[in-house]
Tab-separated table of C-alpha atoms and ligand atoms in Angstrom:
chain	number	residue	atom	x	y	z
A	1	UNK	CA	-3.918	-3.062	30.320
A	2	UNK	CA	-5.595	-4.131	27.557
A	3	UNK	CA	-5.608	-0.807	26.361
A	4	UNK	CA	-3.553	-0.148	23.042
A	5	UNK	CA	-1.484	-3.176	23.234
A	6	UNK	CA	-1.363	-4.331	19.618
A	7	UNK	CA	-0.581	-1.412	17.584
A	8	UNK	CA	0.529	-2.249	13.658
A	9	UNK	CA	0.017	-0.247	10.581
A	10	UNK	CA	-0.042	-2.465	7.116
A	11	UNK	CA	3.497	-1.589	6.316
A	12	UNK	CA	4.574	-3.571	9.733
A	13	UNK	CA	2.584	-6.389	9.550
A	14	UNK	CA	4.474	-9.580	9.827
A	15	UNK	CA	4.473	-11.740	6.049
A	16	UNK	CA	3.568	-15.597	6.340
A	17	UNK	CA	7.192	-15.993	5.636
A	18	UNK	CA	8.257	-13.973	8.936
A	19	UNK	CA	5.753	-15.986	11.328
A	20	UNK	CA	6.483	-18.818	13.394
A	21	UNK	CA	4.798	-22.222	11.816
A	22	UNK	CA	2.150	-21.915	14.437
A	23	UNK	CA	1.289	-18.131	13.274
A	24	UNK	CA	1.374	-19.178	9.478
A	25	UNK	CA	-0.556	-22.383	10.203
A	26	UNK	CA	-3.469	-19.648	12.001
A	27	UNK	CA	-2.978	-17.167	9.327
A	28	UNK	CA	-3.559	-19.607	6.590
A	29	UNK	CA	-7.020	-20.477	8.921
A	30	UNK	CA	-7.914	-16.915	8.813
A	31	UNK	CA	-7.566	-16.607	5.037
A	32	UNK	CA	-9.576	-19.820	4.437
A	33	UNK	CA	-12.392	-17.882	6.292
A	34	UNK	CA	-12.245	-20.722	9.362
A	35	UNK	CA	-13.521	-19.536	12.508
A	36	UNK	CA	-11.282	-19.968	15.397
A	37	UNK	CA	-12.796	-21.255	18.595
A	38	UNK	CA	-11.896	-20.710	22.278
A	39	UNK	CA	-9.656	-23.714	23.141
A	40	UNK	CA	-7.567	-23.480	19.783
A	41	UNK	CA	-4.161	-22.068	19.496
A	42	UNK	CA	-4.186	-18.414	18.695
A	43	UNK	CA	-1.384	-15.665	18.845
A	44	UNK	CA	-1.571	-13.618	22.125
A	45	UNK	CA	-2.004	-10.209	20.308
A	46	UNK	CA	-4.665	-12.106	18.324
A	47	UNK	CA	-6.376	-12.956	22.232
A	48	UNK	CA	-5.490	-9.502	23.376
A	49	UNK	CA	-7.041	-7.628	20.867
A	50	UNK	CA	-10.131	-9.393	21.085
A	51	UNK	CA	-10.363	-8.994	24.751
A	52	UNK	CA	-10.145	-5.538	24.232
A	53	UNK	CA	-12.863	-5.028	21.366
A	54	UNK	CA	-15.378	-7.325	22.723
A	55	UNK	CA	-14.747	-5.885	26.035
A	56	UNK	CA	-15.355	-2.273	24.908
A	57	UNK	CA	-17.980	-3.386	23.238
A	58	UNK	CA	-19.896	-5.263	26.202
A	59	UNK	CA	-18.741	-1.836	28.189
A	60	UNK	CA	-20.754	0.093	25.470
A	61	UNK	CA	-23.713	-1.711	25.652
A	62	UNK	CA	-24.104	-1.447	29.541
A	63	UNK	CA	-23.349	2.323	29.690
A	64	UNK	CA	-25.406	2.734	26.700
A	65	UNK	CA	-28.303	1.783	29.069
A	66	UNK	CA	-27.811	4.910	31.065
A	67	UNK	CA	-28.954	7.608	28.780
A	68	UNK	CA	-31.925	5.799	27.622
A	69	UNK	CA	-32.961	4.317	30.929
A	70	UNK	CA	-33.112	8.214	32.129
A	71	UNK	CA	-36.222	8.498	29.785
A	72	UNK	CA	-38.129	5.506	30.957
A	73	UNK	CA	-39.887	7.129	33.602
A	74	UNK	CA	-40.674	10.094	31.394
A	75	UNK	CA	-41.898	8.527	27.951
A	76	UNK	CA	-44.744	10.105	26.508
A	77	UNK	CA	-47.140	7.452	26.910
A	78	UNK	CA	-47.416	3.831	27.997
A	79	UNK	CA	-46.610	2.032	24.800
A	80	UNK	CA	-43.453	4.074	24.458
A	81	UNK	CA	-42.546	3.291	27.542
A	82	UNK	CA	-43.309	-0.585	27.577
A	83	UNK	CA	-41.007	-0.509	24.301
A	84	UNK	CA	-38.060	1.823	25.539
A	85	UNK	CA	-37.844	-0.610	29.046
A	86	UNK	CA	-37.731	-3.176	26.555
A	87	UNK	CA	-35.035	-2.031	24.380
A	88	UNK	CA	-32.682	-0.925	27.492
A	89	UNK	CA	-33.621	-4.409	28.636
A	90	UNK	CA	-31.936	-6.119	25.352
A	91	UNK	CA	-28.984	-3.736	25.929
A	92	UNK	CA	-28.213	-5.170	29.201
A	93	UNK	CA	-28.866	-8.732	27.324
A	94	UNK	CA	-26.056	-7.793	24.742
A	95	UNK	CA	-23.814	-6.689	27.446
A	96	UNK	CA	-24.102	-10.201	28.981
A	97	UNK	CA	-23.490	-12.348	25.981
A	98	UNK	CA	-20.177	-9.966	25.081
A	99	UNK	CA	-18.577	-10.528	28.664
A	100	UNK	CA	-19.301	-14.229	27.870
A	101	UNK	CA	-17.756	-14.254	24.866
A	102	UNK	CA	-14.818	-12.233	26.349
A	103	UNK	CA	-14.547	-14.767	28.957
A	104	UNK	CA	-13.865	-17.685	26.823
A	105	UNK	CA	-10.748	-15.866	26.065
A	106	UNK	CA	-9.415	-16.303	29.930
A	107	UNK	CA	-10.641	-12.864	31.263
A	108	UNK	CA	-13.040	-12.756	33.840
A	109	UNK	CA	-15.998	-10.525	34.168
A	110	UNK	CA	-15.335	-9.144	37.002
A	111	UNK	CA	-11.470	-8.175	35.838
A	112	UNK	CA	-13.094	-6.764	32.589
A	113	UNK	CA	-15.452	-4.529	35.270
A	114	UNK	CA	-12.660	-3.451	36.995
A	115	UNK	CA	-10.535	-2.220	34.108
A	116	UNK	CA	-13.784	-0.075	33.141
A	117	UNK	CA	-14.460	1.038	36.838
A	118	UNK	CA	-10.651	2.467	36.920
A	119	UNK	CA	-10.893	4.081	33.279
A	120	UNK	CA	-8.465	1.759	31.921
A	121	UNK	CA	-10.929	0.044	29.337
A	122	UNK	CA	-13.109	2.573	27.322
A	123	UNK	CA	-16.826	2.442	26.124
A	124	UNK	CA	-18.285	3.955	23.057
A	125	UNK	CA	-17.817	7.803	23.015
A	126	UNK	CA	-21.133	7.923	21.823
A	127	UNK	CA	-22.967	7.290	25.573
A	128	UNK	CA	-20.708	10.574	26.829
A	129	UNK	CA	-23.413	12.838	25.463
A	130	UNK	CA	-26.704	13.635	27.375
A	131	UNK	CA	-29.880	12.812	26.153
A	132	UNK	CA	-31.974	16.141	26.754
A	133	UNK	CA	-35.084	15.596	25.136
A	134	UNK	CA	-37.622	12.856	24.470
A	135	UNK	CA	-36.707	13.350	20.495
A	136	UNK	CA	-33.079	12.078	21.483
A	137	UNK	CA	-34.430	8.961	22.387
A	138	UNK	CA	-35.731	9.070	18.831
A	139	UNK	CA	-32.300	10.181	17.337
A	140	UNK	CA	-30.353	7.609	19.611
A	141	UNK	CA	-32.507	4.634	18.210
A	142	UNK	CA	-32.481	5.635	14.648
A	143	UNK	CA	-28.423	7.212	14.295
A	144	UNK	CA	-26.540	5.479	17.241
A	145	UNK	CA	-28.407	1.823	16.932
A	146	UNK	CA	-28.392	2.286	13.139
A	147	UNK	CA	-24.288	3.251	13.260
A	148	UNK	CA	-23.862	0.568	15.729
A	149	UNK	CA	-25.689	-2.257	13.469
A	150	UNK	CA	-23.851	-0.852	10.444
A	151	UNK	CA	-21.003	-1.912	12.077
A	152	UNK	CA	-22.361	-5.011	13.559
A	153	UNK	CA	-23.798	-6.523	10.486
A	154	UNK	CA	-20.062	-7.002	9.332
A	155	UNK	CA	-19.050	-8.473	12.770
A	156	UNK	CA	-21.424	-11.389	12.166
A	157	UNK	CA	-18.461	-12.447	10.135
A	158	UNK	CA	-15.577	-11.613	12.466
A	159	UNK	CA	-13.146	-14.921	12.690
A	160	UNK	CA	-13.703	-15.340	16.280
A	161	UNK	CA	-16.490	-17.924	16.725
A	162	UNK	CA	-18.126	-16.775	19.896
A	163	UNK	CA	-18.119	-12.838	18.894
A	164	UNK	CA	-18.980	-13.884	15.604
A	165	UNK	CA	-22.276	-15.723	17.192
A	166	UNK	CA	-22.981	-13.011	19.931
A	167	UNK	CA	-23.433	-10.422	16.790
A	168	UNK	CA	-26.123	-12.755	15.086
A	169	UNK	CA	-28.470	-12.154	17.904
A	170	UNK	CA	-27.557	-8.796	18.737
A	171	UNK	CA	-27.701	-7.632	15.164
A	172	UNK	CA	-31.491	-8.951	14.937
A	173	UNK	CA	-32.791	-7.137	18.381
A	174	UNK	CA	-30.604	-3.860	17.060
A	175	UNK	CA	-33.089	-3.639	14.088
A	176	UNK	CA	-35.747	-3.456	16.281
A	177	UNK	CA	-34.189	-0.805	18.323
A	178	UNK	CA	-33.039	1.263	15.071
A	179	UNK	CA	-36.452	0.843	14.097
A	180	UNK	CA	-38.373	2.295	17.105
A	181	UNK	CA	-36.146	5.136	17.073
A	182	UNK	CA	-37.133	6.210	13.314
A	183	UNK	CA	-40.943	5.423	14.441
A	184	UNK	CA	-40.445	8.256	17.451
A	185	UNK	CA	-38.726	9.986	14.607
A	186	UNK	CA	-41.498	9.913	12.100
A	187	UNK	CA	-43.916	10.872	14.785
A	188	UNK	CA	-42.046	14.088	16.258
A	189	UNK	CA	-41.433	15.167	12.484
A	190	UNK	CA	-44.638	15.057	11.641
A	191	UNK	CA	-46.123	16.998	14.498
A	192	UNK	CA	-46.216	20.284	15.967
A	193	UNK	CA	-43.402	23.287	14.828
A	194	UNK	CA	-42.412	22.567	18.475
A	195	UNK	CA	-41.776	18.414	17.850
A	196	UNK	CA	-40.210	19.169	14.518
A	197	UNK	CA	-37.992	21.558	15.767
A	198	UNK	CA	-36.904	19.131	18.572
A	199	UNK	CA	-36.372	16.374	16.059
A	200	UNK	CA	-33.808	18.440	14.375
A	201	UNK	CA	-31.980	19.498	17.234
A	202	UNK	CA	-31.550	15.841	18.154
A	203	UNK	CA	-30.391	15.284	14.853
A	204	UNK	CA	-27.983	18.112	15.125
A	205	UNK	CA	-26.432	17.260	18.510
A	206	UNK	CA	-26.552	13.792	17.394
A	207	UNK	CA	-24.870	13.549	14.106
A	208	UNK	CA	-21.589	14.180	14.453
A	209	UNK	CA	-21.246	11.655	17.465
A	210	UNK	CA	-22.727	8.696	15.753
A	211	UNK	CA	-20.450	9.634	12.958
A	212	UNK	CA	-17.324	9.151	15.586
A	213	UNK	CA	-18.653	5.765	16.628
A	214	UNK	CA	-16.852	4.074	13.626
A	215	UNK	CA	-13.450	5.334	14.884
A	216	UNK	CA	-10.796	7.690	14.197
A	217	UNK	CA	-10.255	8.284	10.472
A	218	UNK	CA	-8.254	5.528	8.458
A	219	UNK	CA	-5.159	6.932	8.777
A	220	UNK	CA	-5.222	7.364	12.377
A	221	UNK	CA	-6.668	4.052	13.146
A	222	UNK	CA	-3.926	2.392	14.926
A	223	UNK	CA	-5.868	-1.147	15.255
A	224	UNK	CA	-7.335	-1.724	12.023
A	225	UNK	CA	-4.462	-2.887	9.793
A	226	UNK	CA	-3.437	-5.695	12.176
A	227	UNK	CA	-7.570	-6.422	13.212
A	228	UNK	CA	-8.615	-6.401	9.617
A	229	UNK	CA	-5.506	-9.432	8.664
A	230	UNK	CA	-7.004	-11.597	11.631
A	231	UNK	CA	-10.407	-10.870	9.964
A	232	UNK	CA	-11.353	-9.485	13.502
A	233	UNK	CA	-12.230	-6.400	11.751
A	234	UNK	CA	-14.140	-6.779	7.982
A	235	UNK	CA	-14.170	-3.260	7.334
A	236	UNK	CA	-12.158	-0.002	7.775
A	237	UNK	CA	-13.889	2.639	9.932
A	238	UNK	CA	-13.879	5.221	7.265
A	239	UNK	CA	-15.504	2.726	4.952
A	240	UNK	CA	-18.179	2.042	7.584
A	241	UNK	CA	-18.776	5.672	7.953
A	242	UNK	CA	-19.236	6.123	4.583
A	243	UNK	CA	-21.822	3.414	4.364
A	244	UNK	CA	-24.078	5.029	7.059
A	245	UNK	CA	-23.764	8.264	5.901
A	246	UNK	CA	-25.349	6.769	2.305
A	247	UNK	CA	-27.982	4.858	4.189
A	248	UNK	CA	-29.176	7.831	6.663
A	249	UNK	CA	-29.147	10.653	4.165
A	250	UNK	CA	-32.315	9.438	2.256
A	251	UNK	CA	-33.854	8.530	5.545
A	252	UNK	CA	-33.558	11.787	7.036
A	253	UNK	CA	-35.084	13.608	3.687
A	254	UNK	CA	-37.765	11.473	4.068
A	255	UNK	CA	-38.197	12.789	7.794
A	256	UNK	CA	-38.168	16.366	6.116
A	257	UNK	CA	-35.209	16.796	8.392
A	258	UNK	CA	-32.115	18.502	7.650
A	259	UNK	CA	-28.454	16.754	8.212
A	260	UNK	CA	-26.459	19.479	9.886
A	261	UNK	CA	-23.445	19.613	7.095
A	262	UNK	CA	-23.429	22.335	4.776
A	263	UNK	CA	-20.928	20.127	2.557
A	264	UNK	CA	-23.173	16.971	2.349
A	265	UNK	CA	-23.461	15.976	-1.339
A	266	UNK	CA	-23.969	13.143	-4.101
A	267	UNK	CA	-20.880	12.619	-5.440
A	268	UNK	CA	-21.303	10.525	-8.562
A	269	UNK	CA	-17.984	9.726	-9.590
A	270	UNK	CA	-17.496	7.617	-6.027
A	271	UNK	CA	-20.951	6.857	-5.661
A	272	UNK	CA	-21.637	8.130	-2.305
A	273	UNK	CA	-21.875	11.407	-0.498
A	274	UNK	CA	-19.345	13.689	0.318
A	275	UNK	CA	-19.570	15.094	3.669
A	276	UNK	CA	-17.586	16.695	6.506
A	277	UNK	CA	-15.620	14.989	8.932
A	278	UNK	CA	-16.281	15.140	12.738
A	279	UNK	CA	-14.379	17.331	15.036
A	280	UNK	CA	-11.564	14.831	15.936
A	281	UNK	CA	-10.441	16.995	18.589
A	282	UNK	CA	-13.346	16.531	20.446
A	283	UNK	CA	-13.339	12.969	19.778
A	284	UNK	CA	-9.812	12.696	21.252
A	285	UNK	CA	-10.822	14.958	24.030
A	286	UNK	CA	-14.311	12.512	24.654
A	287	UNK	CA	-11.993	9.665	24.660
A	288	UNK	CA	-9.644	11.074	27.236
A	289	UNK	CA	-12.523	11.484	29.572
A	290	UNK	CA	-13.778	15.303	29.067
A	291	UNK	CA	-16.898	14.785	27.485
A	292	UNK	CA	-20.096	15.912	28.909
A	293	UNK	CA	-21.124	12.863	30.769
A	294	UNK	CA	-17.882	10.681	31.402
A	295	UNK	CA	-18.128	11.553	34.825
A	296	UNK	CA	-21.816	11.046	35.131
A	297	UNK	CA	-21.453	7.664	33.201
A	298	UNK	CA	-18.498	6.192	35.118
A	299	UNK	CA	-19.717	7.580	38.077
A	300	UNK	CA	-23.308	5.886	37.578
A	301	UNK	CA	-21.567	2.611	37.053
A	302	UNK	CA	-19.102	2.021	39.975
A	303	UNK	CA	-21.981	3.383	42.463
A	304	UNK	CA	-24.323	0.258	40.312
A	305	UNK	CA	-21.290	-1.870	41.046
A	306	UNK	CA	-20.335	-0.976	44.674
A	307	UNK	CA	-24.425	-0.960	45.592
A	308	UNK	CA	-24.890	-4.405	44.511
A	309	UNK	CA	-22.101	-6.148	46.393
A	310	UNK	CA	-24.220	-7.437	49.067
A	311	UNK	CA	-26.429	-9.159	46.330
A	312	UNK	CA	-22.926	-10.716	44.756
A	313	UNK	CA	-21.903	-11.819	48.560
A	314	UNK	CA	-24.934	-13.231	49.101
A	315	UNK	CA	-24.567	-15.189	46.045
A	316	UNK	CA	-21.233	-16.892	46.796
A	317	UNK	CA	-22.038	-17.183	50.482
A	318	UNK	CA	-25.199	-19.660	49.127
A	319	UNK	CA	-22.828	-21.373	46.530
A	320	UNK	CA	-20.574	-22.117	49.123
A	321	UNK	CA	-22.907	-23.082	51.557
A	322	UNK	CA	-24.808	-25.367	48.889
A	323	UNK	CA	-21.276	-27.016	47.907
A	324	UNK	CA	-20.282	-27.799	51.438
A	325	UNK	CA	-24.101	-29.374	51.639
A	326	UNK	CA	-23.096	-31.734	48.562
A	327	UNK	CA	-19.781	-32.461	49.590
A	328	UNK	CA	-20.370	-33.272	53.413
A	329	UNK	CA	-22.229	-36.795	52.754
A	330	UNK	CA	-19.311	-37.603	50.085
A	331	UNK	CA	-16.615	-36.629	52.844
A	332	UNK	CA	-18.436	-39.019	55.383
A	333	UNK	CA	-18.462	-42.092	53.304
B	401	BYC	N1	-15.504	5.369	21.064
B	401	BYC	O1	-7.396	2.083	16.091
B	401	BYC	P1	-8.830	2.610	16.354
B	401	BYC	C1	-24.229	-0.186	20.995
B	401	BYC	C2	-10.442	3.858	20.227
B	401	BYC	S1	-22.935	0.467	21.159
B	401	BYC	C3	-14.338	4.519	22.239
B	401	BYC	O2	-9.748	2.445	14.838
B	401	BYC	P2	-10.182	-0.596	16.641
B	401	BYC	C4	-25.139	0.204	21.542
B	401	BYC	C5	-10.336	2.388	20.255
B	401	BYC	O3	-10.734	1.674	20.997
B	401	BYC	C6	-21.861	0.080	19.820
B	401	BYC	N2	-13.474	4.295	21.871
B	401	BYC	O4	-9.595	1.112	17.350
B	401	BYC	C7	-25.727	0.192	23.096
B	401	BYC	C8	-8.557	2.691	20.324
B	401	BYC	O5	-8.459	2.792	21.386
B	401	BYC	P3	-7.153	2.094	22.363
B	401	BYC	C9	-20.272	-0.521	20.627
B	401	BYC	C10	-12.969	4.435	20.263
B	401	BYC	O6	-10.810	-1.400	18.069
B	401	BYC	C11	-26.548	0.613	23.959
B	401	BYC	C12	-8.264	3.902	19.548
B	401	BYC	O7	-9.581	4.491	19.368
B	401	BYC	N3	-19.644	-1.082	19.252
B	401	BYC	O8	-24.022	-0.795	19.962
B	401	BYC	O9	-9.798	-1.080	15.492
B	401	BYC	C13	-27.437	1.524	23.104
B	401	BYC	C14	-7.641	3.755	18.010
B	401	BYC	O10	-9.076	3.226	17.241
B	401	BYC	C15	-13.761	4.776	19.332
B	401	BYC	C16	-18.695	-1.430	19.440
B	401	BYC	O11	-17.618	-1.446	20.402
B	401	BYC	C17	-15.313	5.555	19.978
B	401	BYC	N4	-16.406	5.368	19.138
B	401	BYC	O12	-11.806	0.293	16.186
B	401	BYC	C18	-27.060	1.807	21.929
B	401	BYC	C19	-18.029	-2.167	17.956
B	401	BYC	N5	-13.566	4.135	18.211
B	401	BYC	O13	-8.269	0.201	23.039
B	401	BYC	C20	-26.410	1.151	20.782
B	401	BYC	C21	-17.130	-3.268	18.148
B	401	BYC	C22	-12.076	3.799	18.483
B	401	BYC	O14	-6.232	1.503	21.876
B	401	BYC	N6	-15.943	-2.337	18.060
B	401	BYC	N7	-11.879	4.007	19.801
B	401	BYC	O15	-7.189	2.430	23.597
B	401	BYC	C23	-15.505	-1.843	17.081
B	401	BYC	O16	-15.861	-2.137	16.233
B	401	BYC	C24	-13.774	-1.449	17.044
B	401	BYC	O17	-13.438	-1.475	18.607
B	401	BYC	C25	-14.301	0.320	16.672
B	401	BYC	C26	-12.763	0.827	16.737
B	401	BYC	C27	-14.661	0.483	15.529
B	401	BYC	C28	-15.242	1.027	17.430
């Protein structure tokens, strides 16, 4: 429903002269750097684009709990278990802030979840890959949370007030997540040969899926032009991917691990690294539902929703009784 609704390339964006007076005033507010708040007028496309992006983002936080939650019972020490538990709980909190931000746009959380459960709304492709070893939990924190922060730091400046404010808190927590992942990798990389091999294997498997988190290359990004004109997005997908590579290469070097890309090289002229693109056929295949864990992830979320029905029913029944009790004496007066 919300997927693929507002597609534009920069040559098809409306100019200020082509806009209605309301659209023009809105665009001028965006251009001045003003934040847009829930009850203010906004173009329908702006509202729908935000519902799509913020909704997908919320779903990613919730689905993202699954590959890590899988390791809570098997964390190697009590301390690691407590840290991982706290991180996975943080992700639930992030999902809730984001669903609340989406609700200010006139869509309910139930509607968004129904779209997720029916496969009509996406979540980040990265969570369709399995976490096979403890080193994968390190790689997820280091690379997946690292990629998420690279994107989300920019999103603190996004034009929609509730989304921007949610991002401020989320970014603070994500920095801790990234550090805990890197800490696991440091331990593994400085450990036995077998531990170092596990760390390298995790990097090998998570490198390209992490690069995919930034979305398709700019030439294939259908939403970027309009989203950037509205300052929903601040950077293009390729700009953020480049920044992530440049940030991560020295971190891998410090760990003594090798990024699985023979073409990776510093390019003095552009002041950044050259690197190989991910396999975009694999990316679009994962988006189409054919990744290694798509069915398992969606199945787990649908099961959690169905298993929780009695809790929701109980809460609604209690709220109705409480409301009836409150209105009873008033009605009798
Ligand atoms: N995965 O025109 P484009 C986290 C879709 S998780 C799936 O470039 P856009 C964490 C895109 O939706 C971090 N789908 O789109 C949690 C569009 O399809 P539709 C989550 C993707 O929106 C737990 C189509 O491809 N972060 O932090 O301008 C544990 C064309 O793409 C992906 C966010 O969600 C993908 N990777 O740009 C640990 C950040 N990439 O909707 C960590 C907010 C693209 O037309 N989102 N698609 O059917 C964004 O910044 C943007 O939505 C994206 C994509 C950069 C992801």
